[in-house]
PDB file of C-alpha atoms in Angstrom:
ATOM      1  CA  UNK U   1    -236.860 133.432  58.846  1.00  0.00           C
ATOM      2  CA  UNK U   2    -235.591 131.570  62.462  1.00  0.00           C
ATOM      3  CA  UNK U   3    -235.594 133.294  65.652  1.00  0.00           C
ATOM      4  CA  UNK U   4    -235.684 132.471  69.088  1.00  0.00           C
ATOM      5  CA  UNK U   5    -236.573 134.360  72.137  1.00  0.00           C
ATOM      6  CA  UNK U   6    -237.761 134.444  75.809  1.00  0.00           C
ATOM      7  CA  UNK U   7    -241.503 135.177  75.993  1.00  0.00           C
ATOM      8  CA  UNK U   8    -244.209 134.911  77.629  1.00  0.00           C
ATOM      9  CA  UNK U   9    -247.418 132.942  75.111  1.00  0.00           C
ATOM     10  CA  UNK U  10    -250.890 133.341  76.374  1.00  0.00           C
ATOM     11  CA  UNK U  11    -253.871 131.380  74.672  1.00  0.00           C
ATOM     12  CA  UNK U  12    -257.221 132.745  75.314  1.00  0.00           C
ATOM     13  CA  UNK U  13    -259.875 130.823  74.719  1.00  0.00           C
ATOM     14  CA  UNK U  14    -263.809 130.917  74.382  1.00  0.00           C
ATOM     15  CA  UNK U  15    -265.001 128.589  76.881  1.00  0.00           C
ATOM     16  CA  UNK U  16    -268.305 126.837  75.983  1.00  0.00           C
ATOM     17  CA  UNK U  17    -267.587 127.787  72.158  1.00  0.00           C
ATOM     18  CA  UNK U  18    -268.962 124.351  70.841  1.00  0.00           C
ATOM     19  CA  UNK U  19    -272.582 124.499  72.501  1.00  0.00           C
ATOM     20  CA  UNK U  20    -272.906 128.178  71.613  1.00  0.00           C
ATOM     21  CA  UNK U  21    -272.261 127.243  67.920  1.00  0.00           C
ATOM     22  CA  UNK U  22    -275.123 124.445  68.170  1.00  0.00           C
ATOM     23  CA  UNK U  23    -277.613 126.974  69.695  1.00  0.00           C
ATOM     24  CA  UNK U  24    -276.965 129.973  67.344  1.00  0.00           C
ATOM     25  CA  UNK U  25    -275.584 128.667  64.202  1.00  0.00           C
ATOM     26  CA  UNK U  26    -272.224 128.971  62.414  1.00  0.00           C
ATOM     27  CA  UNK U  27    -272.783 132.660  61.201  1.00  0.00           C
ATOM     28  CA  UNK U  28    -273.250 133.828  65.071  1.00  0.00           C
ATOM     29  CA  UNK U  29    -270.636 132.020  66.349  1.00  0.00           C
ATOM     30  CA  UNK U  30    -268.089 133.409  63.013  1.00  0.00           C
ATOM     31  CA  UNK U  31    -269.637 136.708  64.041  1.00  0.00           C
ATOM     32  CA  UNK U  32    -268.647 135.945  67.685  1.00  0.00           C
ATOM     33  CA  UNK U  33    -264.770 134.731  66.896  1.00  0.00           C
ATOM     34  CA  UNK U  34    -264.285 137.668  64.740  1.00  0.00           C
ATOM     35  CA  UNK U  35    -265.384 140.235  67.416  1.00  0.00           C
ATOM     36  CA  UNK U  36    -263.326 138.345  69.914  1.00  0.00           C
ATOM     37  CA  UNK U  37    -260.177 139.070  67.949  1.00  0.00           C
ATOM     38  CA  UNK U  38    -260.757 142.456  67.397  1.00  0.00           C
ATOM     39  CA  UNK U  39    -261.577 143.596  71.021  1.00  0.00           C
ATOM     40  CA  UNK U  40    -258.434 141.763  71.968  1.00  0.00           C
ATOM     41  CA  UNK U  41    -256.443 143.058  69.320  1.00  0.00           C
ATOM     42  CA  UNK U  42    -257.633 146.352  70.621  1.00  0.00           C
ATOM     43  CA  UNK U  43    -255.694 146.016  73.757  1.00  0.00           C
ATOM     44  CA  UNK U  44    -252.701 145.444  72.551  1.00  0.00           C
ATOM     45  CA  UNK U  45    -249.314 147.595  73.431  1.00  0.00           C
ATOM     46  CA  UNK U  46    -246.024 147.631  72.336  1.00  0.00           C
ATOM     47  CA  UNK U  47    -244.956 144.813  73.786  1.00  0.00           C
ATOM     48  CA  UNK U  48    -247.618 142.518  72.705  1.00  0.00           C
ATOM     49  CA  UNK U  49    -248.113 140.920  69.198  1.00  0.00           C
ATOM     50  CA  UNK U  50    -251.497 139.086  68.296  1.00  0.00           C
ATOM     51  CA  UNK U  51    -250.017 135.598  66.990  1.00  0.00           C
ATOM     52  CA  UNK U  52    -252.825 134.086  65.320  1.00  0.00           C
ATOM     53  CA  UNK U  53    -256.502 132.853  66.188  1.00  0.00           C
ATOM     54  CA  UNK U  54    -257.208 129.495  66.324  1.00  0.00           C
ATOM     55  CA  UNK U  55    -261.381 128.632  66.262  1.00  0.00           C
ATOM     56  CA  UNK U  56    -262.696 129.762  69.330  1.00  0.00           C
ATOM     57  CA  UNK U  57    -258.977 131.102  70.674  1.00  0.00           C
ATOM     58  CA  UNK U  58    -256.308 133.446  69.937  1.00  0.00           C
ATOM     59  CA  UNK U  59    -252.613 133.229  70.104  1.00  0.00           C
ATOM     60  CA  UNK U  60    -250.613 135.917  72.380  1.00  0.00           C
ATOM     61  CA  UNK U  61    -247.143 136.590  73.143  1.00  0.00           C
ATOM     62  CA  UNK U  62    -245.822 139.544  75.083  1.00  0.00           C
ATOM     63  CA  UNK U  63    -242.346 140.409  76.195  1.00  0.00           C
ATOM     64  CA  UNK U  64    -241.860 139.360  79.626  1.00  0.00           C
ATOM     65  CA  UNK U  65    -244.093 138.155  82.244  1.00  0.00           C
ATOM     66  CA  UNK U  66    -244.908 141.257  83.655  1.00  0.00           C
ATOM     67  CA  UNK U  67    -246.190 142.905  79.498  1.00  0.00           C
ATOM     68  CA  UNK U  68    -248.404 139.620  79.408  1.00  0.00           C
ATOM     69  CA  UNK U  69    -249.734 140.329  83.041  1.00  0.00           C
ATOM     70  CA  UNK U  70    -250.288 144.087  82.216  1.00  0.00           C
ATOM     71  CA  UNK U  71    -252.494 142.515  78.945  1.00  0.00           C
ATOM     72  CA  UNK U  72    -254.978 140.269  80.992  1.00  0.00           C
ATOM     73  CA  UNK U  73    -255.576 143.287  83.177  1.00  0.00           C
ATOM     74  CA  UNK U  74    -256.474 144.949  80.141  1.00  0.00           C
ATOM     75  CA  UNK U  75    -258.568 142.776  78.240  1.00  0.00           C
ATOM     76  CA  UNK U  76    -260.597 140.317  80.419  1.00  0.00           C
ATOM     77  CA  UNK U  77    -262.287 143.718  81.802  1.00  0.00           C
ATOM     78  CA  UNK U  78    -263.479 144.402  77.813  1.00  0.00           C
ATOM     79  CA  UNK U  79    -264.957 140.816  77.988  1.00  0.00           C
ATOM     80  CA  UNK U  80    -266.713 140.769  81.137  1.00  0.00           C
ATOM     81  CA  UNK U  81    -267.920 143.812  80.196  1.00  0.00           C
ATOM     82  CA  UNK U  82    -269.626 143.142  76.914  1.00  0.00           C
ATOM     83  CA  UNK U  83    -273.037 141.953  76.399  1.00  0.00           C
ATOM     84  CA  UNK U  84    -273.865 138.457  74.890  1.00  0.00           C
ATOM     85  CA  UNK U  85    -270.027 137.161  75.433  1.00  0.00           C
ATOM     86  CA  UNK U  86    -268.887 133.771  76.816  1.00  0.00           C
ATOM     87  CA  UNK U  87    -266.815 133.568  79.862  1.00  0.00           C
ATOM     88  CA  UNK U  88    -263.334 132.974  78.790  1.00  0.00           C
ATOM     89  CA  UNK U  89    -260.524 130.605  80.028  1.00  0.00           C
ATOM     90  CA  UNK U  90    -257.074 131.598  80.000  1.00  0.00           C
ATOM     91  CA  UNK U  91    -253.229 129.738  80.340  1.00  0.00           C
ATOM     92  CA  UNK U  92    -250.041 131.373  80.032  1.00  0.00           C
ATOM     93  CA  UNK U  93    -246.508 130.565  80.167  1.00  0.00           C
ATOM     94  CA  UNK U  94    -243.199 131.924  79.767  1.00  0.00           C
ATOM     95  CA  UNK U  95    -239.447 130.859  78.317  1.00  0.00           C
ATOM     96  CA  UNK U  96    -237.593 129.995  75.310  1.00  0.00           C
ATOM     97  CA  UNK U  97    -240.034 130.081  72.161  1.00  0.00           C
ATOM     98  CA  UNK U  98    -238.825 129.762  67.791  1.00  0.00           C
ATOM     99  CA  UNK U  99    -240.349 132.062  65.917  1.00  0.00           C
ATOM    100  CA  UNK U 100    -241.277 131.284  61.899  1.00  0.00           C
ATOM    101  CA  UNK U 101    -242.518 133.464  59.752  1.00  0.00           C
ATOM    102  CA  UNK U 102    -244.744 135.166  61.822  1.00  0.00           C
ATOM    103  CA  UNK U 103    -245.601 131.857  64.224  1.00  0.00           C
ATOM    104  CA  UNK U 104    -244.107 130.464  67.708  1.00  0.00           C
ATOM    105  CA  UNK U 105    -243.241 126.740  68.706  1.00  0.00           C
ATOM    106  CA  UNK U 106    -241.972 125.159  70.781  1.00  0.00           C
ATOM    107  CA  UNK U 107    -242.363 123.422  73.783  1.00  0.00           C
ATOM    108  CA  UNK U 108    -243.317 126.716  76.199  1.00  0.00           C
ATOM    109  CA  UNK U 109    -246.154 127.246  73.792  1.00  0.00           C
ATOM    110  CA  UNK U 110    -247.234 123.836  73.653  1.00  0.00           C
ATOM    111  CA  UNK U 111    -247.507 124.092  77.673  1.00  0.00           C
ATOM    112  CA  UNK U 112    -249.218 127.065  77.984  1.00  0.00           C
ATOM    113  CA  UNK U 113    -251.966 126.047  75.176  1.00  0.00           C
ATOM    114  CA  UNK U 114    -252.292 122.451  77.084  1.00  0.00           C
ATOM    115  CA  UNK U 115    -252.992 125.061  81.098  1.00  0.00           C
ATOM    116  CA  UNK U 116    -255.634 127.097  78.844  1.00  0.00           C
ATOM    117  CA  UNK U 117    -257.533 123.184  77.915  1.00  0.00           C
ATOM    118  CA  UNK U 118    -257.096 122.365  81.591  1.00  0.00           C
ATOM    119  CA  UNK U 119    -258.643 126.035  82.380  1.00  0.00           C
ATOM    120  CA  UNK U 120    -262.315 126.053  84.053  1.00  0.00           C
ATOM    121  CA  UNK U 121    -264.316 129.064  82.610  1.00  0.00           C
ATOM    122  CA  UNK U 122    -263.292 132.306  84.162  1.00  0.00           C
ATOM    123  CA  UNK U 123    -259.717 130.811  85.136  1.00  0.00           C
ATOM    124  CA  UNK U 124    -256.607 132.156  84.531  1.00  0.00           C
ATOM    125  CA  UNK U 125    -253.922 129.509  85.203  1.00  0.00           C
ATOM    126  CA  UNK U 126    -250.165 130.613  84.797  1.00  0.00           C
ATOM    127  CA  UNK U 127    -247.001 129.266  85.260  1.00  0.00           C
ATOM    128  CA  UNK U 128    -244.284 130.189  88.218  1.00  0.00           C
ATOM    129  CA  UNK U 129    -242.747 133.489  86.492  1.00  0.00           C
ATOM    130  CA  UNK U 130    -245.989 134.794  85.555  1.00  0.00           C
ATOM    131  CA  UNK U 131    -247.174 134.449  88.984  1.00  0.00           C
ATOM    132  CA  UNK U 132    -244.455 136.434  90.309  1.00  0.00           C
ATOM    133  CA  UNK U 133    -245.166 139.418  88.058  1.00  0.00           C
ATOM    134  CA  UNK U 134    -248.686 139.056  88.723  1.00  0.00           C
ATOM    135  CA  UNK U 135    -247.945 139.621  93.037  1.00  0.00           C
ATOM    136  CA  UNK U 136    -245.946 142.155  92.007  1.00  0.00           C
ATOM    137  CA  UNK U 137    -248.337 143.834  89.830  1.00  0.00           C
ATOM    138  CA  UNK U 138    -251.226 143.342  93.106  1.00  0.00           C
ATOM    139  CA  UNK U 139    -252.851 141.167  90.971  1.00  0.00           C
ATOM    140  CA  UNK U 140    -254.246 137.910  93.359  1.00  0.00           C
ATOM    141  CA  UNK U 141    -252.434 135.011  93.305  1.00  0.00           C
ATOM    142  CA  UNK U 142    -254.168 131.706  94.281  1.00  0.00           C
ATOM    143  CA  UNK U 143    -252.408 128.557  96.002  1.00  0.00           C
ATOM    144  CA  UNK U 144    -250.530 127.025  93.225  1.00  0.00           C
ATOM    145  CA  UNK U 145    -251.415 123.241  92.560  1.00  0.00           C
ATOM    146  CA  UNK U 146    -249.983 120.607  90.051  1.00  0.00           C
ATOM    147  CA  UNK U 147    -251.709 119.449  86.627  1.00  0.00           C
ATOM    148  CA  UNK U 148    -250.610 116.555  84.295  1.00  0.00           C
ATOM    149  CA  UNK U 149    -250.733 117.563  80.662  1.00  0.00           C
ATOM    150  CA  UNK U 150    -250.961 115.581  78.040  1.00  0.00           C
ATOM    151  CA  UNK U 151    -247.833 114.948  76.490  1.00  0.00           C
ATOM    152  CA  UNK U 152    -245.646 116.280  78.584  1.00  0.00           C
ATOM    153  CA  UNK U 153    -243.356 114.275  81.146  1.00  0.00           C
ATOM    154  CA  UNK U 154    -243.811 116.213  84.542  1.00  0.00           C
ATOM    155  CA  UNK U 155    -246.270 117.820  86.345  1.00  0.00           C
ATOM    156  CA  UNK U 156    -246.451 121.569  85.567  1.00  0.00           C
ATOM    157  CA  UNK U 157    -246.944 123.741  88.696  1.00  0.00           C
ATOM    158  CA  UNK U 158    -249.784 126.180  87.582  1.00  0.00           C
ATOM    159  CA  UNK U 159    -251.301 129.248  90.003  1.00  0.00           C
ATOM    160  CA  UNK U 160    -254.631 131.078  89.257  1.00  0.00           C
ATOM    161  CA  UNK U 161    -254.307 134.344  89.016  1.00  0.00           C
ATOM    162  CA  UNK U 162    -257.701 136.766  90.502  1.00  0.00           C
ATOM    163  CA  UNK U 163    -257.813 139.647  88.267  1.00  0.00           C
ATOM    164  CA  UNK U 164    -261.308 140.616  90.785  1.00  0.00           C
ATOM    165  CA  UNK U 165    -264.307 140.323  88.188  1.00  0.00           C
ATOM    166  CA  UNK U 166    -265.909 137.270  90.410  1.00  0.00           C
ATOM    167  CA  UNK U 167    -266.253 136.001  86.556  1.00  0.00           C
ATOM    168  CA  UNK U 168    -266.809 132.664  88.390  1.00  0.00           C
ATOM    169  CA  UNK U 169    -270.413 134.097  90.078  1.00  0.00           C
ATOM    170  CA  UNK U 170    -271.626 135.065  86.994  1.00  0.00           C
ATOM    171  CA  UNK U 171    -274.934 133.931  85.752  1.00  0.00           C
ATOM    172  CA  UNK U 172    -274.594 131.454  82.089  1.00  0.00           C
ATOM    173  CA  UNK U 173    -276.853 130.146  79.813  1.00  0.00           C
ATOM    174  CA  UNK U 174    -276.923 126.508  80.022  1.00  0.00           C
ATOM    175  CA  UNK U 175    -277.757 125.715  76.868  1.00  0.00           C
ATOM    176  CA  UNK U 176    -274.938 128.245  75.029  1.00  0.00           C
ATOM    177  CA  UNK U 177    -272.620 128.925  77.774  1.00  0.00           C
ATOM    178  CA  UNK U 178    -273.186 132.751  76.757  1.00  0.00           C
ATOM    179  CA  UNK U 179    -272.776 134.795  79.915  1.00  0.00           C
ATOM    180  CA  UNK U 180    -276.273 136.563  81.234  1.00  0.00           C
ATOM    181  CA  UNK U 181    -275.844 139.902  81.961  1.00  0.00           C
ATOM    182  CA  UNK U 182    -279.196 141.145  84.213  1.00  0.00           C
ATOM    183  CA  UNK U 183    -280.144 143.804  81.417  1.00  0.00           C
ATOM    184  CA  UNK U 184    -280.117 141.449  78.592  1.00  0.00           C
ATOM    185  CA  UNK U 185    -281.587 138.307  79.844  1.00  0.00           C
ATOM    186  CA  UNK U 186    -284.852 136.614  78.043  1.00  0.00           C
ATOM    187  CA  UNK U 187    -285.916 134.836  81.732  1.00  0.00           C
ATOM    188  CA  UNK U 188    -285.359 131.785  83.924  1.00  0.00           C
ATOM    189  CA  UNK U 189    -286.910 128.159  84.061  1.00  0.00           C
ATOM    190  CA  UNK U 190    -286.778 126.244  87.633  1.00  0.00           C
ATOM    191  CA  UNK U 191    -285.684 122.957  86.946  1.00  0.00           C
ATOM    192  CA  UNK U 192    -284.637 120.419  90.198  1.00  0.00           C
ATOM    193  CA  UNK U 193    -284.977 123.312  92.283  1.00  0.00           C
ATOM    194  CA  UNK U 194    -282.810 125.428  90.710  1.00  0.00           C
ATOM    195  CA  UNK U 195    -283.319 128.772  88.551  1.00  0.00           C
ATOM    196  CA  UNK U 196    -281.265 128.758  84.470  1.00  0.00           C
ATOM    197  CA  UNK U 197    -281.280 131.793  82.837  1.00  0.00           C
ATOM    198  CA  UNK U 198    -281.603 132.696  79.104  1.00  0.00           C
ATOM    199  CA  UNK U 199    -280.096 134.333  76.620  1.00  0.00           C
ATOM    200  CA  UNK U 200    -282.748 134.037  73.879  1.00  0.00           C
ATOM    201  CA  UNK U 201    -286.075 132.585  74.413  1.00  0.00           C
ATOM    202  CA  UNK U 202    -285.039 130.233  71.539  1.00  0.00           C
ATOM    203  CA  UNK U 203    -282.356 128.513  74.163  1.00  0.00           C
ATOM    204  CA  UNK U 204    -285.141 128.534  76.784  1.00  0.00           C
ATOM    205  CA  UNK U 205    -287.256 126.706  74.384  1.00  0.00           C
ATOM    206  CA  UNK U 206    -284.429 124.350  74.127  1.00  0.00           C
ATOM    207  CA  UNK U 207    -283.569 123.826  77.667  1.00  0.00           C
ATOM    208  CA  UNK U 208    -287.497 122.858  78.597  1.00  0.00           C
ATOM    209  CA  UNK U 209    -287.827 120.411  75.552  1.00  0.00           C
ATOM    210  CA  UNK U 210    -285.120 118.405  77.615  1.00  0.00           C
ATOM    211  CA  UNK U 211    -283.624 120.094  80.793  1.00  0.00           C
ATOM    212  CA  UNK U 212    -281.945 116.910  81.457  1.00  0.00           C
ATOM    213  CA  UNK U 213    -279.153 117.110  78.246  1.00  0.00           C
ATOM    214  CA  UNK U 214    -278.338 120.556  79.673  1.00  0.00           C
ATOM    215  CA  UNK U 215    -277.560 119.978  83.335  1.00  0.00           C
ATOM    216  CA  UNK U 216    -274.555 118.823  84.745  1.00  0.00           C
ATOM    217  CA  UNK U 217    -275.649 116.559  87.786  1.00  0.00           C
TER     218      UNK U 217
END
């Protein structure tokens, strides 16, 4: 079955996903993308429809741009909330998707999954309409700027939306990427004058064998 429809296709992705799965194994990081899906799946309305995951990412679409803004505001909260969780990296999108059997294409969703690749951990990079429901919504709305994606033929104007978790303060493992919340943590090393904190003494144990592979000079 064909269909085609105006809306708004939101990839959320695990930022960091690779080097967590190197540090704690396949089965933790499985364990990880399955309880991903389900606490966003547990935020979903109406309006929304869980597409399909995709490794360390999942699939959205909502109705309009105002349904996918009211879903962020739901769900990032439930991820910088929970204990031993990456930081997360968001692009959306909205306009004129096909939907087959269940799945969406088209060149909307091929835009918004290329913003969430060009996403820094903690952003949440949207496209013109989305930004517009987001002010109206009182949701911050930074200065937009201009990214080149791969494969397509203009520059996409993108703005990053401030949802106000400061998820970009946040203290992360080097060695997973996990994000450190203060009750959890197994310690800190001082390497080059700077303090790294742990999730597991097991990445500590990495990081000191060879600081070096771990920090981005």
């Amino acid at each position: 079955m064909t269909d085609s429809a105006s809306m708004a296709v939101v990839f959320i992705d695990l930022a960091g996903f690779t080097a967590l799965t190197e540090a704690h194994g396949d089965n933790e990081a499985a364990d990880l993308s399955e309880r991903f899906t389900a606490m966003t799946a547990a935020e979903l309305d109406a309006s929304d429809r869980l597409v399909k995951t995709i490794g360390d990412a999942v699939l959205l679409v909502s109705d309009d741009a105002g349904s996918v803004v009211a879903l962020l505001r739901r769900v990032l909260p439930r991820y910088a909330e929970a204990e031993r969780f990456p930081i997360v990296r968001v692009g959306a999108n909205l306009g004129p998707v096909v939907v087959r059997n269940g799945d969406v294409f088209g060149a909307t969703v091929n835009v918004a999954a290329r913003i969430a690749g060009q996403a820094g951990g903690g952003q949440v990079l949207v496209t013109e309409p989305i930004a517009t429901a987001a002010r109206a919504a009182d949701v911050g709305v930074r200065d937009p700027g201009q990214l080149w994606l791969r494969n397509v033929s203009e520059p996409v104007t993108v703005y990053d939306l401030d949802f106000g978790m400061e998820t970009r303060s946040v203290a992360v493992d080097p060695v997973c990427r996990m994000r450190i919340a203060a009750s959890c943590g197994a310690g800190h090393l001082r390497y080059a004058e700077v303090d790294y904190p742990f999730c597991s003494l097991a990445c500590a144990a990495a990081f000191a064998a060879d600081p070096a592979r771990f920090v981005v000079v």
